[in-house]
Short mmCIF file of C-alpha atoms and ligand atoms in Angstrom, two decimals:
data_model
loop_
_atom_site.label_atom_id
_atom_site.label_comp_id
_atom_site.label_asym_id
_atom_site.label_seq_id
_atom_site.Cartn_x
_atom_site.Cartn_y
_atom_site.Cartn_z
CA MET A 1 14.12 -11.22 27.08
CA THR A 2 10.37 -10.82 27.17
CA ALA A 3 7.82 -10.51 24.41
CA THR A 4 6.16 -7.19 23.63
CA PRO A 5 3.25 -6.29 25.95
CA THR A 6 -0.13 -6.95 24.39
CA ALA A 7 -2.48 -4.05 23.77
CA ALA A 8 -4.57 -5.26 26.72
CA GLN A 9 -1.59 -4.99 29.11
CA ALA A 10 -0.88 -1.38 28.23
CA SER A 11 -1.05 1.39 30.79
CA ALA A 12 -3.71 3.61 29.20
CA ALA A 13 -6.78 4.27 31.35
CA GLU A 14 -9.30 5.14 28.62
CA THR A 15 -10.58 2.46 26.27
CA PHE A 16 -12.68 2.08 23.13
CA GLY A 17 -14.78 -0.80 21.83
CA VAL A 18 -14.73 -2.48 18.43
CA LEU A 19 -18.27 -3.21 17.26
CA ASN A 20 -19.38 -5.83 14.76
CA PRO A 21 -21.09 -3.70 12.05
CA ALA A 22 -23.72 -6.37 11.30
CA THR A 23 -24.90 -6.90 14.88
CA GLY A 24 -23.66 -3.81 16.72
CA SER A 25 -22.25 -6.04 19.46
CA GLU A 26 -18.88 -5.30 21.01
CA VAL A 27 -16.21 -7.80 20.01
CA GLY A 28 -13.17 -6.22 21.64
CA ARG A 29 -12.03 -3.40 23.91
CA PHE A 30 -8.68 -1.67 23.62
CA PRO A 31 -6.73 1.06 25.40
CA ILE A 32 -6.56 4.58 24.01
CA HIS A 33 -2.85 5.26 24.01
CA ASP A 34 -1.85 8.88 24.45
CA ALA A 35 1.28 10.74 23.35
CA SER A 36 3.34 9.55 26.33
CA ASP A 37 2.39 5.89 25.67
CA VAL A 38 3.38 6.39 22.04
CA ALA A 39 6.69 8.02 23.04
CA ASP A 40 7.37 5.08 25.36
CA ARG A 41 6.76 2.52 22.56
CA VAL A 42 8.94 4.46 20.14
CA ALA A 43 11.80 4.69 22.70
CA ARG A 44 11.62 0.95 23.38
CA ALA A 45 11.48 0.21 19.67
CA ARG A 46 14.56 2.36 19.12
CA HIS A 47 16.46 0.35 21.71
CA ALA A 48 15.28 -3.02 20.29
CA GLN A 49 16.18 -1.97 16.75
CA GLN A 50 19.89 -2.04 17.62
CA TRP A 51 19.58 -5.74 18.32
CA TRP A 52 17.56 -6.34 15.15
CA ALA A 53 20.05 -4.47 12.94
CA GLY A 54 22.80 -6.60 14.50
CA GLN A 55 21.07 -9.80 13.38
CA GLY A 56 22.03 -9.01 9.78
CA PHE A 57 20.10 -10.16 6.73
CA ASP A 58 20.44 -13.85 7.55
CA GLY A 59 19.31 -13.53 11.17
CA ARG A 60 16.34 -11.43 10.15
CA ARG A 61 15.39 -13.89 7.42
CA ARG A 62 15.35 -16.71 9.98
CA ALA A 63 13.18 -14.72 12.41
CA MET A 64 10.77 -13.68 9.70
CA THR A 65 10.53 -17.23 8.41
CA ARG A 66 9.56 -18.36 11.93
CA TRP A 67 6.96 -15.59 11.86
CA VAL A 68 5.53 -16.81 8.51
CA ARG A 69 5.19 -20.32 9.93
CA TRP A 70 3.49 -19.04 13.08
CA LEU A 71 1.03 -16.99 11.02
CA ALA A 72 0.19 -19.93 8.77
CA ALA A 73 -0.34 -22.22 11.76
CA HIS A 74 -2.71 -19.69 13.40
CA CYS A 75 -4.59 -18.58 10.29
CA GLU A 76 -8.00 -19.56 11.71
CA GLU A 77 -7.54 -17.10 14.62
CA PHE A 78 -7.14 -14.31 12.07
CA TYR A 79 -10.15 -15.41 10.01
CA ASP A 80 -12.34 -15.55 13.14
CA LEU A 81 -11.19 -12.19 14.49
CA GLY A 82 -11.30 -10.48 11.10
CA HIS A 83 -14.82 -11.79 10.51
CA ALA A 84 -16.01 -10.82 14.01
CA GLU A 85 -14.70 -7.26 13.77
CA THR A 86 -15.82 -6.33 10.26
CA ALA A 87 -18.52 -8.97 9.50
CA ARG A 88 -16.84 -9.62 6.16
CA PRO A 89 -17.15 -13.18 4.86
CA LYS A 90 -14.16 -15.22 5.99
CA ALA A 91 -13.20 -15.65 2.32
CA ASP A 92 -12.41 -11.91 2.12
CA VAL A 93 -10.39 -12.08 5.34
CA GLN A 94 -8.61 -15.18 4.06
CA MET A 95 -7.63 -13.41 0.86
CA GLU A 96 -6.06 -10.41 2.61
CA PHE A 97 -4.29 -12.75 5.06
CA PHE A 98 -2.88 -14.78 2.16
CA ALA A 99 -1.56 -11.62 0.44
CA GLY A 100 0.00 -10.35 3.68
CA LEU A 101 1.63 -13.70 4.40
CA GLU A 102 3.14 -13.77 0.93
CA ASP A 103 4.62 -10.29 1.48
CA VAL A 104 6.30 -11.45 4.69
CA ARG A 105 7.66 -14.54 2.91
CA TRP A 106 8.92 -12.56 -0.09
CA THR A 107 10.59 -9.75 1.85
CA ALA A 108 12.24 -12.24 4.22
CA GLY A 109 13.68 -14.18 1.29
CA ASN A 110 14.73 -11.22 -0.86
CA ALA A 111 15.92 -8.46 1.49
CA LYS A 112 19.57 -9.56 1.32
CA ARG A 113 19.60 -9.74 -2.49
CA VAL A 114 17.96 -6.32 -2.85
CA LEU A 115 19.58 -4.35 -0.03
CA LYS A 116 23.05 -5.79 0.47
CA ARG A 117 26.04 -3.57 -0.12
CA ARG A 118 27.07 -3.52 -3.77
CA SER A 119 30.10 -2.20 -5.62
CA VAL A 120 29.59 0.52 -8.19
CA ALA A 121 31.89 2.10 -10.79
CA PRO A 122 33.63 5.15 -9.26
CA GLY A 123 33.88 7.05 -12.57
CA MET A 124 36.92 8.05 -14.59
CA ALA A 125 37.84 11.12 -12.51
CA LEU A 126 37.95 9.07 -9.29
CA ALA A 127 39.17 5.79 -10.71
CA ASN A 128 41.61 5.45 -7.81
CA TYR A 129 38.65 4.87 -5.44
CA GLN A 130 36.59 1.84 -4.66
CA ALA A 131 32.89 2.76 -4.40
CA SER A 132 29.93 0.94 -2.87
CA VAL A 133 26.31 1.61 -1.96
CA SER A 134 24.49 0.13 1.02
CA HIS A 135 20.87 0.45 2.08
CA GLU A 136 20.75 1.13 5.81
CA PRO A 137 17.75 0.74 8.12
CA LEU A 138 16.10 4.04 9.04
CA GLY A 139 15.51 3.11 12.70
CA VAL A 140 11.89 3.10 13.88
CA VAL A 141 9.06 3.09 11.33
CA GLY A 142 5.56 4.21 12.37
CA ILE A 143 2.79 2.38 10.50
CA ILE A 144 -0.81 3.65 10.51
CA THR A 145 -3.37 1.36 8.91
CA PRO A 146 -7.04 1.46 7.78
CA TRP A 147 -9.92 -0.83 8.74
CA ASN A 148 -10.77 -2.36 5.37
CA VAL A 149 -7.85 -4.79 4.96
CA PRO A 150 -6.55 -4.58 8.53
CA ILE A 151 -4.38 -7.71 8.49
CA TYR A 152 -2.90 -7.24 5.05
CA THR A 153 -1.91 -3.60 5.56
CA VAL A 154 -0.21 -4.40 8.88
CA LEU A 155 1.65 -7.48 7.58
CA SER A 156 2.68 -5.83 4.34
CA GLY A 157 4.01 -2.67 6.02
CA MET A 158 5.75 -4.62 8.77
CA ALA A 159 7.29 -7.02 6.24
CA CYS A 160 9.07 -4.29 4.28
CA ALA A 161 10.13 -2.29 7.34
CA LEU A 162 11.36 -5.25 9.42
CA ALA A 163 13.14 -7.04 6.56
CA ALA A 164 15.05 -3.79 5.93
CA GLY A 165 16.25 -3.84 9.57
CA ASN A 166 13.85 -1.40 11.23
CA ALA A 167 11.73 -1.65 14.36
CA VAL A 168 8.02 -0.83 13.94
CA VAL A 169 5.29 0.85 15.98
CA VAL A 170 1.89 0.16 14.45
CA LYS A 171 -1.32 2.12 15.02
CA PRO A 172 -4.20 0.10 13.51
CA SER A 173 -7.67 1.41 12.72
CA GLU A 174 -9.96 1.72 15.74
CA LEU A 175 -12.61 -0.16 13.71
CA SER A 176 -10.61 -3.39 13.46
CA ALA A 177 -7.93 -3.15 16.14
CA GLY A 178 -8.03 -6.80 17.26
CA ALA A 179 -6.93 -8.65 14.12
CA ALA A 180 -4.38 -5.94 13.36
CA SER A 181 -2.95 -6.07 16.92
CA LEU A 182 -2.68 -9.86 16.69
CA ALA A 183 -0.79 -9.44 13.41
CA VAL A 184 1.75 -7.16 15.13
CA GLU A 185 2.09 -9.24 18.28
CA SER A 186 2.42 -12.47 16.31
CA PHE A 187 5.97 -11.47 15.40
CA HIS A 188 6.97 -11.77 19.07
CA ARG A 189 4.97 -14.95 19.62
CA ALA A 190 6.98 -16.52 16.82
CA ASN A 191 10.21 -14.99 18.13
CA PRO A 192 10.05 -14.99 21.95
CA ASP A 193 13.77 -14.19 22.18
CA ALA A 194 13.46 -10.91 20.29
CA PRO A 195 13.71 -7.84 22.57
CA ALA A 196 10.38 -6.47 23.78
CA GLY A 197 9.00 -3.65 21.70
CA LEU A 198 10.76 -4.43 18.43
CA ALA A 199 7.30 -4.76 16.87
CA ALA A 200 4.88 -2.73 19.00
CA VAL A 201 1.24 -1.77 18.68
CA VAL A 202 -0.49 1.37 19.95
CA THR A 203 -4.27 1.52 19.82
CA GLY A 204 -6.67 4.43 19.85
CA LEU A 205 -8.47 6.92 17.63
CA GLY A 206 -7.09 9.61 15.34
CA GLU A 207 -5.26 11.36 18.21
CA THR A 208 -3.11 8.27 18.80
CA GLY A 209 -2.22 8.24 15.09
CA ALA A 210 -1.42 11.95 15.25
CA ALA A 211 0.85 11.32 18.27
CA LEU A 212 2.73 8.69 16.27
CA CYS A 213 3.23 11.23 13.44
CA SER A 214 4.78 13.69 15.92
CA SER A 215 6.76 11.12 17.90
CA GLY A 216 10.06 11.43 16.04
CA VAL A 217 9.85 8.08 14.23
CA ASP A 218 12.26 7.87 11.32
CA LYS A 219 9.55 7.25 8.72
CA LEU A 220 5.76 7.18 8.79
CA ALA A 221 3.95 4.77 6.48
CA PHE A 222 0.29 5.71 6.29
CA THR A 223 -2.48 3.77 4.56
CA GLY A 224 -5.92 5.36 4.62
CA SER A 225 -8.07 8.12 3.16
CA VAL A 226 -6.92 11.24 1.35
CA PRO A 227 -8.11 13.73 4.03
CA THR A 228 -6.30 11.84 6.80
CA GLY A 229 -3.25 11.47 4.56
CA ARG A 230 -3.09 15.26 4.24
CA ARG A 231 -3.21 15.62 8.04
CA VAL A 232 -0.48 12.97 8.44
CA MET A 233 1.81 14.68 5.95
CA SER A 234 1.22 18.05 7.58
CA ALA A 235 2.00 16.71 11.08
CA CYS A 236 5.10 14.87 9.84
CA SER A 237 6.41 18.02 8.16
CA GLU A 238 6.94 19.57 11.62
CA THR A 239 9.67 17.05 12.41
CA LEU A 240 10.70 16.49 8.77
CA THR A 241 9.62 12.87 9.16
CA PRO A 242 9.47 11.29 5.69
CA VAL A 243 6.15 9.71 4.75
CA VAL A 244 4.74 6.98 2.55
CA LEU A 245 1.11 7.67 1.67
CA GLU A 246 -1.05 4.80 0.37
CA LEU A 247 -4.39 6.54 -0.17
CA GLY A 248 -7.70 6.04 -1.92
CA GLY A 249 -8.54 5.26 -5.52
CA LYS A 250 -11.19 5.46 -8.23
CA ASP A 251 -9.84 2.63 -10.31
CA PRO A 252 -10.84 2.52 -13.97
CA THR A 253 -11.23 -0.51 -16.22
CA ILE A 254 -11.16 -0.19 -20.01
CA VAL A 255 -13.05 -2.74 -22.13
CA ALA A 256 -11.93 -2.56 -25.78
CA ASP A 257 -13.92 -3.83 -28.77
CA ASP A 258 -11.72 -6.95 -29.04
CA ALA A 259 -12.10 -7.89 -25.34
CA ASP A 260 -13.29 -11.26 -24.06
CA LEU A 261 -16.58 -9.84 -22.75
CA ASP A 262 -17.41 -12.82 -20.54
CA ALA A 263 -14.05 -12.56 -18.76
CA ALA A 264 -14.33 -8.77 -18.53
CA ALA A 265 -17.84 -8.81 -17.04
CA GLU A 266 -16.98 -11.49 -14.49
CA ALA A 267 -13.77 -9.72 -13.43
CA VAL A 268 -15.37 -6.28 -13.20
CA VAL A 269 -18.18 -7.62 -11.01
CA TRP A 270 -15.73 -9.37 -8.71
CA GLY A 271 -13.33 -6.41 -8.66
CA GLY A 272 -16.16 -3.99 -7.90
CA TYR A 273 -17.90 -5.98 -5.17
CA PHE A 274 -15.31 -8.00 -3.27
CA ASN A 275 -14.98 -6.67 0.30
CA GLY A 276 -18.28 -4.88 -0.40
CA GLY A 277 -16.47 -2.47 -2.74
CA GLN A 278 -14.62 -1.21 0.34
CA ALA A 279 -11.22 -1.66 -1.27
CA CYS A 280 -8.73 0.99 -2.34
CA VAL A 281 -8.17 -0.95 -5.57
CA GLY A 282 -11.83 -1.84 -6.13
CA ILE A 283 -13.17 -1.33 -9.66
CA GLU A 284 -15.29 1.82 -9.47
CA ARG A 285 -15.38 2.97 -13.12
CA VAL A 286 -15.65 1.00 -16.36
CA TYR A 287 -15.21 2.49 -19.85
CA VAL A 288 -16.59 0.24 -22.56
CA VAL A 289 -16.21 0.92 -26.28
CA GLU A 290 -19.65 1.59 -27.81
CA SER A 291 -19.60 -1.24 -30.37
CA VAL A 292 -19.59 -3.84 -27.54
CA ARG A 293 -21.53 -1.83 -24.95
CA ASP A 294 -24.87 -3.66 -25.12
CA ALA A 295 -23.36 -7.14 -25.09
CA PHE A 296 -21.06 -6.18 -22.19
CA LEU A 297 -23.85 -4.64 -20.12
CA ALA A 298 -25.99 -7.77 -20.54
CA LYS A 299 -23.13 -9.90 -19.22
CA VAL A 300 -22.41 -7.52 -16.31
CA LYS A 301 -26.10 -7.61 -15.36
CA ALA A 302 -26.15 -11.40 -15.42
CA CYS A 303 -23.05 -11.61 -13.20
CA ALA A 304 -24.11 -8.86 -10.78
CA GLU A 305 -27.53 -10.43 -10.23
CA LYS A 306 -25.84 -13.41 -8.58
CA VAL A 307 -24.02 -11.22 -6.03
CA THR A 308 -25.40 -11.16 -2.47
CA ALA A 309 -24.68 -9.03 0.58
CA GLY A 310 -24.85 -10.74 4.00
CA THR A 311 -22.84 -12.41 6.72
CA ASP A 312 -23.32 -16.04 5.66
CA GLU A 313 -20.20 -18.00 4.91
CA LEU A 314 -21.06 -17.94 1.19
CA SER A 315 -22.28 -14.33 0.95
CA SER A 316 -20.44 -12.35 -1.71
CA TYR A 317 -19.68 -9.57 0.74
CA GLY A 318 -20.63 -8.18 4.14
CA PRO A 319 -22.07 -4.94 5.52
CA MET A 320 -20.74 -1.41 5.20
CA ILE A 321 -18.41 -0.78 8.11
CA THR A 322 -19.74 2.63 9.17
CA THR A 323 -22.99 4.56 8.80
CA SER A 324 -21.04 7.53 7.43
CA GLN A 325 -19.78 5.30 4.61
CA VAL A 326 -23.37 4.21 3.85
CA GLU A 327 -24.30 7.88 3.47
CA ILE A 328 -21.42 8.52 1.05
CA VAL A 329 -22.67 5.63 -1.10
CA ARG A 330 -26.26 6.91 -0.92
CA GLY A 331 -25.10 10.39 -1.94
CA HIS A 332 -23.17 9.10 -4.96
CA VAL A 333 -26.01 6.87 -6.20
CA GLN A 334 -28.53 9.70 -5.80
CA ALA A 335 -26.22 12.24 -7.47
CA ALA A 336 -25.68 9.90 -10.44
CA LEU A 337 -29.43 9.30 -10.90
CA ASP A 338 -30.17 13.02 -10.49
CA GLY A 339 -27.49 13.69 -13.11
CA GLY A 340 -29.28 11.54 -15.70
CA ALA A 341 -27.68 8.11 -15.15
CA THR A 342 -29.73 4.92 -15.25
CA ALA A 343 -29.44 2.01 -12.85
CA LEU A 344 -28.74 -1.29 -14.58
CA ILE A 345 -28.81 -3.06 -11.22
CA GLY A 346 -30.18 -1.69 -7.94
CA GLY A 347 -30.48 1.99 -7.09
CA VAL A 348 -31.14 4.02 -3.94
CA GLU A 349 -33.40 1.18 -2.77
CA SER A 350 -30.30 -1.07 -2.62
CA ILE A 351 -29.23 0.80 0.50
CA ARG A 352 -30.58 -1.03 3.57
CA PRO A 353 -28.07 -0.23 6.33
CA PRO A 354 -25.75 -1.75 7.26
CA TYR A 355 -25.94 -3.50 3.87
CA VAL A 356 -25.83 -2.11 0.37
CA ASP A 357 -26.90 -4.50 -2.38
CA PRO A 358 -24.99 -4.37 -5.68
CA VAL A 359 -25.51 -1.27 -7.81
CA VAL A 360 -24.48 -0.77 -11.45
CA LEU A 361 -24.96 2.75 -12.82
CA VAL A 362 -24.80 3.46 -16.55
CA ASP A 363 -24.07 6.72 -18.41
CA VAL A 364 -23.05 8.80 -15.42
CA PRO A 365 -21.81 12.34 -16.28
CA GLU A 366 -18.02 12.45 -16.04
CA ASP A 367 -18.05 15.34 -13.56
CA ASN A 368 -20.52 13.60 -11.21
CA PRO A 369 -19.33 12.70 -7.65
CA ALA A 370 -20.00 9.03 -8.53
CA VAL A 371 -17.28 9.32 -11.19
CA VAL A 372 -14.72 11.66 -9.63
CA GLU A 373 -14.83 10.80 -5.90
CA GLU A 374 -13.97 7.53 -4.16
CA THR A 375 -17.28 5.76 -3.40
CA PHE A 376 -15.82 2.86 -1.39
CA GLY A 377 -18.97 0.77 -1.67
CA PRO A 378 -20.57 -1.82 -4.00
CA VAL A 379 -21.27 0.62 -6.83
CA ILE A 380 -19.88 0.20 -10.36
CA VAL A 381 -20.21 2.98 -12.95
CA VAL A 382 -20.19 1.85 -16.60
CA ASN A 383 -19.80 4.61 -19.18
CA THR A 384 -19.64 4.24 -22.95
CA VAL A 385 -16.73 5.64 -24.99
CA ARG A 386 -16.18 6.18 -28.73
CA ASP A 387 -12.86 4.34 -28.81
CA VAL A 388 -9.91 3.39 -26.62
CA ASP A 389 -8.37 6.87 -26.90
CA ASP A 390 -11.53 8.32 -25.40
CA ALA A 391 -11.39 5.62 -22.71
CA VAL A 392 -7.79 6.42 -21.76
CA ARG A 393 -8.56 10.16 -21.60
CA ARG A 394 -11.49 9.57 -19.24
CA ALA A 395 -9.66 6.95 -17.18
CA ASN A 396 -6.91 9.50 -16.52
CA ALA A 397 -9.28 12.36 -15.75
CA THR A 398 -9.67 11.93 -11.95
CA ALA A 399 -7.15 13.09 -9.35
CA PHE A 400 -6.52 9.46 -8.33
CA GLY A 401 -4.05 6.99 -9.83
CA LEU A 402 -3.89 3.75 -7.86
CA GLY A 403 -4.88 0.64 -9.86
CA SER A 404 -6.48 0.01 -13.25
CA ALA A 405 -7.37 -2.78 -15.66
CA VAL A 406 -7.56 -3.30 -19.42
CA PHE A 407 -9.48 -5.95 -21.35
CA SER A 408 -8.35 -6.40 -24.96
CA ALA A 409 -7.03 -9.24 -27.12
CA LYS A 410 -4.58 -7.16 -29.15
CA GLN A 411 -4.56 -3.49 -28.12
CA TYR A 412 -3.82 -4.03 -24.42
CA ASP A 413 -0.23 -2.86 -24.44
CA GLY A 414 -0.91 0.50 -26.08
CA ILE A 415 -3.78 1.12 -23.66
CA ALA A 416 -2.00 -0.06 -20.51
CA ARG A 417 1.08 2.09 -21.15
CA ARG A 418 -1.04 5.25 -21.37
CA ILE A 419 -2.95 4.79 -18.10
CA ARG A 420 -1.66 6.98 -15.27
CA ALA A 421 -1.75 4.62 -12.30
CA GLY A 422 0.58 2.78 -9.94
CA GLY A 423 -0.59 -0.58 -11.34
CA VAL A 424 -2.45 -2.05 -14.29
CA THR A 425 -3.77 -5.57 -14.83
CA ILE A 426 -4.39 -6.84 -18.35
CA ASN A 427 -7.29 -9.20 -19.03
CA SER A 428 -7.95 -9.62 -15.31
CA VAL A 429 -8.20 -7.33 -12.28
CA LEU A 430 -6.06 -6.51 -9.23
CA ALA A 431 -3.36 -9.09 -10.01
CA PHE A 432 -0.48 -6.69 -9.29
CA VAL A 433 -1.78 -6.26 -5.72
CA GLY A 434 -1.12 -9.90 -4.89
CA MET A 435 2.38 -9.99 -6.40
CA SER A 436 4.91 -9.35 -3.65
CA SER A 437 7.67 -8.95 -6.23
CA VAL A 438 6.23 -5.82 -7.87
CA PRO A 439 5.90 -2.37 -6.30
CA PHE A 440 2.50 -1.29 -4.98
CA GLY A 441 1.40 2.33 -4.60
CA GLY A 442 -0.18 5.24 -6.39
CA VAL A 443 0.27 8.59 -8.10
CA GLY A 444 -1.64 11.85 -7.63
CA ASP A 445 -4.22 11.76 -4.84
CA SER A 446 -3.60 8.02 -4.41
CA GLY A 447 -0.34 8.94 -2.69
CA PHE A 448 3.34 8.18 -3.14
CA GLY A 449 5.98 5.75 -2.00
CA ARG A 450 5.81 2.00 -2.46
CA PHE A 451 5.26 -1.24 -0.57
CA HIS A 452 6.25 -4.63 -2.10
CA GLY A 453 9.11 -5.61 -4.31
CA LYS A 454 12.54 -4.01 -4.44
CA ASP A 455 11.06 -0.51 -4.25
CA GLY A 456 9.11 -1.45 -1.12
CA LEU A 457 12.22 -2.72 0.64
CA ARG A 458 14.30 0.32 -0.36
CA GLU A 459 11.47 2.60 0.79
CA PHE A 460 12.38 1.74 4.39
CA THR A 461 16.11 2.38 4.10
CA TYR A 462 18.42 5.23 3.30
CA ALA A 463 21.09 4.86 0.63
CA LYS A 464 24.62 5.29 1.92
CA SER A 465 27.60 5.75 -0.40
CA THR A 466 31.08 4.67 0.67
CA ALA A 467 34.18 5.75 -1.28
CA ARG A 468 37.56 4.22 -0.33
CA LYS A 469 40.77 5.69 -1.69
CA ARG A 470 43.01 2.93 -2.98
CA PHE A 471 46.02 4.92 -4.27
CA ASP A 472 47.13 8.48 -5.21
CA VAL A 473 47.13 9.71 -8.80
CA GLY A 474 48.82 12.84 -10.17
CA PRO A 475 48.70 16.17 -8.33
CA ALA A 476 46.30 16.08 -5.37
CA ILE A 477 43.25 18.23 -6.10
CA GLN A 478 41.87 17.81 -2.59
CA ALA A 479 44.80 19.54 -0.88
CA PHE A 480 46.09 23.05 -0.06
CA PRO A 481 47.93 25.10 -1.10
CA ARG A 482 46.23 25.54 -4.49
CA THR A 483 48.60 25.31 -7.44
CA ALA A 484 48.45 26.22 -11.11
CA GLU A 485 49.11 22.53 -11.81
CA GLN A 486 45.81 21.55 -10.17
CA TYR A 487 43.81 23.99 -12.32
CA ASP A 488 45.58 22.83 -15.43
CA MET A 489 44.91 19.20 -14.72
CA VAL A 490 41.18 19.69 -14.08
CA ARG A 491 40.91 21.87 -17.20
CA LYS A 492 42.47 19.12 -19.30
CA VAL A 493 40.26 16.42 -17.80
CA ILE A 494 37.09 18.46 -18.48
CA ARG A 495 38.10 19.09 -22.10
CA LEU A 496 39.04 15.48 -22.71
CA ARG A 497 35.98 14.01 -21.08
CA TYR A 498 33.18 16.34 -22.15
CA GLU A 499 34.08 18.85 -24.83
CA ARG A 500 34.55 16.54 -27.77
CA LYS A 501 31.41 14.58 -26.96
CA LEU A 502 29.30 17.76 -26.93
CA ARG A 503 30.33 18.86 -30.42
P1 NAD B 601 -8.97 6.71 7.59
O1 NAD B 601 -8.15 7.71 6.87
O2 NAD B 601 -10.25 7.15 8.18
O3 NAD B 601 -8.12 6.07 8.81
C1 NAD B 601 -6.89 5.44 8.61
C2 NAD B 601 -6.08 5.44 9.88
O4 NAD B 601 -5.70 6.78 10.19
C3 NAD B 601 -6.82 4.92 11.12
O5 NAD B 601 -5.94 4.11 11.87
C4 NAD B 601 -7.14 6.19 11.89
O6 NAD B 601 -7.29 6.02 13.29
C5 NAD B 601 -5.92 7.03 11.58
N1 NAD B 601 -6.08 8.47 11.79
C6 NAD B 601 -7.21 9.21 11.82
N2 NAD B 601 -6.91 10.52 12.02
C7 NAD B 601 -5.58 10.61 12.09
C8 NAD B 601 -4.67 11.69 12.26
N3 NAD B 601 -5.08 12.95 12.38
N4 NAD B 601 -3.34 11.42 12.27
C9 NAD B 601 -2.90 10.15 12.12
N5 NAD B 601 -3.71 9.08 11.97
C10 NAD B 601 -5.04 9.31 11.94
O7 NAD B 601 -9.20 5.50 6.57
P2 NAD B 601 -10.15 4.21 6.72
O8 NAD B 601 -11.58 4.61 6.63
O9 NAD B 601 -9.71 3.39 7.88
O10 NAD B 601 -9.73 3.40 5.40
C11 NAD B 601 -10.32 3.60 4.16
C12 NAD B 601 -9.43 4.42 3.24
O11 NAD B 601 -8.14 3.83 3.13
C13 NAD B 601 -9.98 4.49 1.82
O12 NAD B 601 -9.82 5.78 1.31
C14 NAD B 601 -9.12 3.49 1.08
O13 NAD B 601 -9.05 3.70 -0.31
C15 NAD B 601 -7.80 3.68 1.74
N6 NAD B 601 -6.91 2.51 1.59
C16 NAD B 601 -5.80 2.65 0.79
C17 NAD B 601 -4.98 1.55 0.57
C18 NAD B 601 -3.76 1.65 -0.31
O14 NAD B 601 -2.92 0.78 -0.22
N7 NAD B 601 -3.63 2.67 -1.15
C19 NAD B 601 -5.28 0.33 1.19
C20 NAD B 601 -6.42 0.23 2.00
C21 NAD B 601 -7.22 1.34 2.18
#
C-alpha cells in the first residue's frame, strides 16, 4: 500500500501562494482543489476507513503512537515551517505543536477506555434483556482549520477523529497551508502501511472548504471565524451533515479584590499578547474590582512595557497575519478612544503594519466594538467594576462564550461557576486549553461541540444501543394477536412502578 499523495502531487491546475506576512515573500505554493478533487479524496478516505475501523482500538493506538514518535522526532520541521508561514516566533509555534502532540498522545491512549462497548442496566420492564452501548466511528470526518494555530487545530481534530476510528479529509487555511499539510501527511509517513487517503489534505481557498462541506462527509469539524462558521453550518444543512463549530471568542478575566495582583497582571499580559493576540482564547477583556484597580493597572503597565513585536527569536510576538486584520484592530482602538477610553499603553500609533505594538485600553464603554466584538490582535481592555457580581454580569454580556479566567484567593469558585463559557482557568490563564483530558469548545457565538477529553472522542462517533433477549417472561407484549392479558399486565406494571412513587 502507498502513502497518501502530498498536496504538491495533486491534480489541480490552479495554485495559490503562502506569503510570509513579515517579508511578503512566498514560502510555499499549493494546488487549489476543486469539488471533484474533494470528492475524490472523500471517496478514497471512505474506502481506507474500512481498514482503519478493522484495526480496532489496539491497532489504532499502535499506529497513533508511531505517529506521535514521528512528530516528536521531526518537531524542528514544524517550527521552521510554522515560523516561515506566519512569522510568529518559534516559541509560539512550539507551544501549539506541544499541545497538538499531547492531544494525539492522549486520544491514542484513552480511546479504548472511553469508547469501548459497555454493558448498561436494561431496566425493570426489560430485565430479560442484556443491554450494551457502543460508540461507532462515523466514517469520514471533514476538518477545516484556521491560520492562527495551524498545526494544533489539525493535530487536535485529527487525533479525536482518527482515534474514534474515522478517516479524515483536512482543508487547512490558505494562509498557513504548509505546516498544516505536513501535520496531515505525517500520519502516513509514520504509518507507510496504512491505505492511501486515510488521512488526506485538500488545499485551496474558501471554495475548497465549501466543497468539503457539501461533499457528503459524515461530520464536519470547523474551526474559524463566526461568519465562516455560519456559512459552513448553512452548507452542511443541505446534506444534514452534522457539524462541530469552534469559533471566535472575547474572553474575559475577572480580578477580585483578594487576587494576587502580580500573578494576575503577568498572566493577563501573556494571555492577551501571545501569538500577537491572534488566539481564539486570548484575553481580550479584564474586569478589575475598583478597590484594587490602580495597583493592578500599574502592574499591567509594567508587564506590558516589556512586550515586543518582531520576528526575532526572542520577540514576544510576530506580525498581524493579514492587512484586513490590522484594520479591524485599528477600528477597535479608534472606536474605544472615540468612545471616551484612555490608552494605558500604546494607542492608534501602535499600529505600524504588519506589526501592532501592545495596546492596553482602560474604561471602554461596554457597548463599544472593542468590548463586544472579537479584536484578534494585541489589545487588552481593562474596565473597572464595583464588585465581583458586576464583573460576572459584564463578563457574560457578549454573545461569545469560549474561555475565561478568574483571579481570587477565596472567592474563585463562586465566580468561576457563574461565568458562561466553555472553559475557565482560576489564578492563571488558558490552562484548560492545554489539558487533553478536559473538553474544549464554546457556547453561544463561540460555537458548539467539543474537542479533547471524553467528549471530544465521543463527538466523532455515534452511540449505538444493542439489546439482546436472554429469555421470555410472562405473556409476550411484542406479539399478535393482542390479548386482554397483555393490557392487564402492562397496566399492573405501570401502577406498581410509577403510581405509588408519584403520590
Ligand atoms: P476563517 O473563518 O477566515 O477561515 C477558517 C477556514 O475556513 C479556512 O481554512 C478558510 O479557507 C475556510 N473557509 C473560508 N470560507 C469558507 C466557506 N465558505 N466554507 C468552508 N470553509 C471556508 O478564520 P481564520 O481567519 O483562519 O481564523 C481566525 C478565526 O478562527 C478567529 O475568529 C478565531 O477566534 C477562530 N479560532 C477558533 C478556535 C477555537 O478553537 N474556537 C481556534 C482557533 C481559531
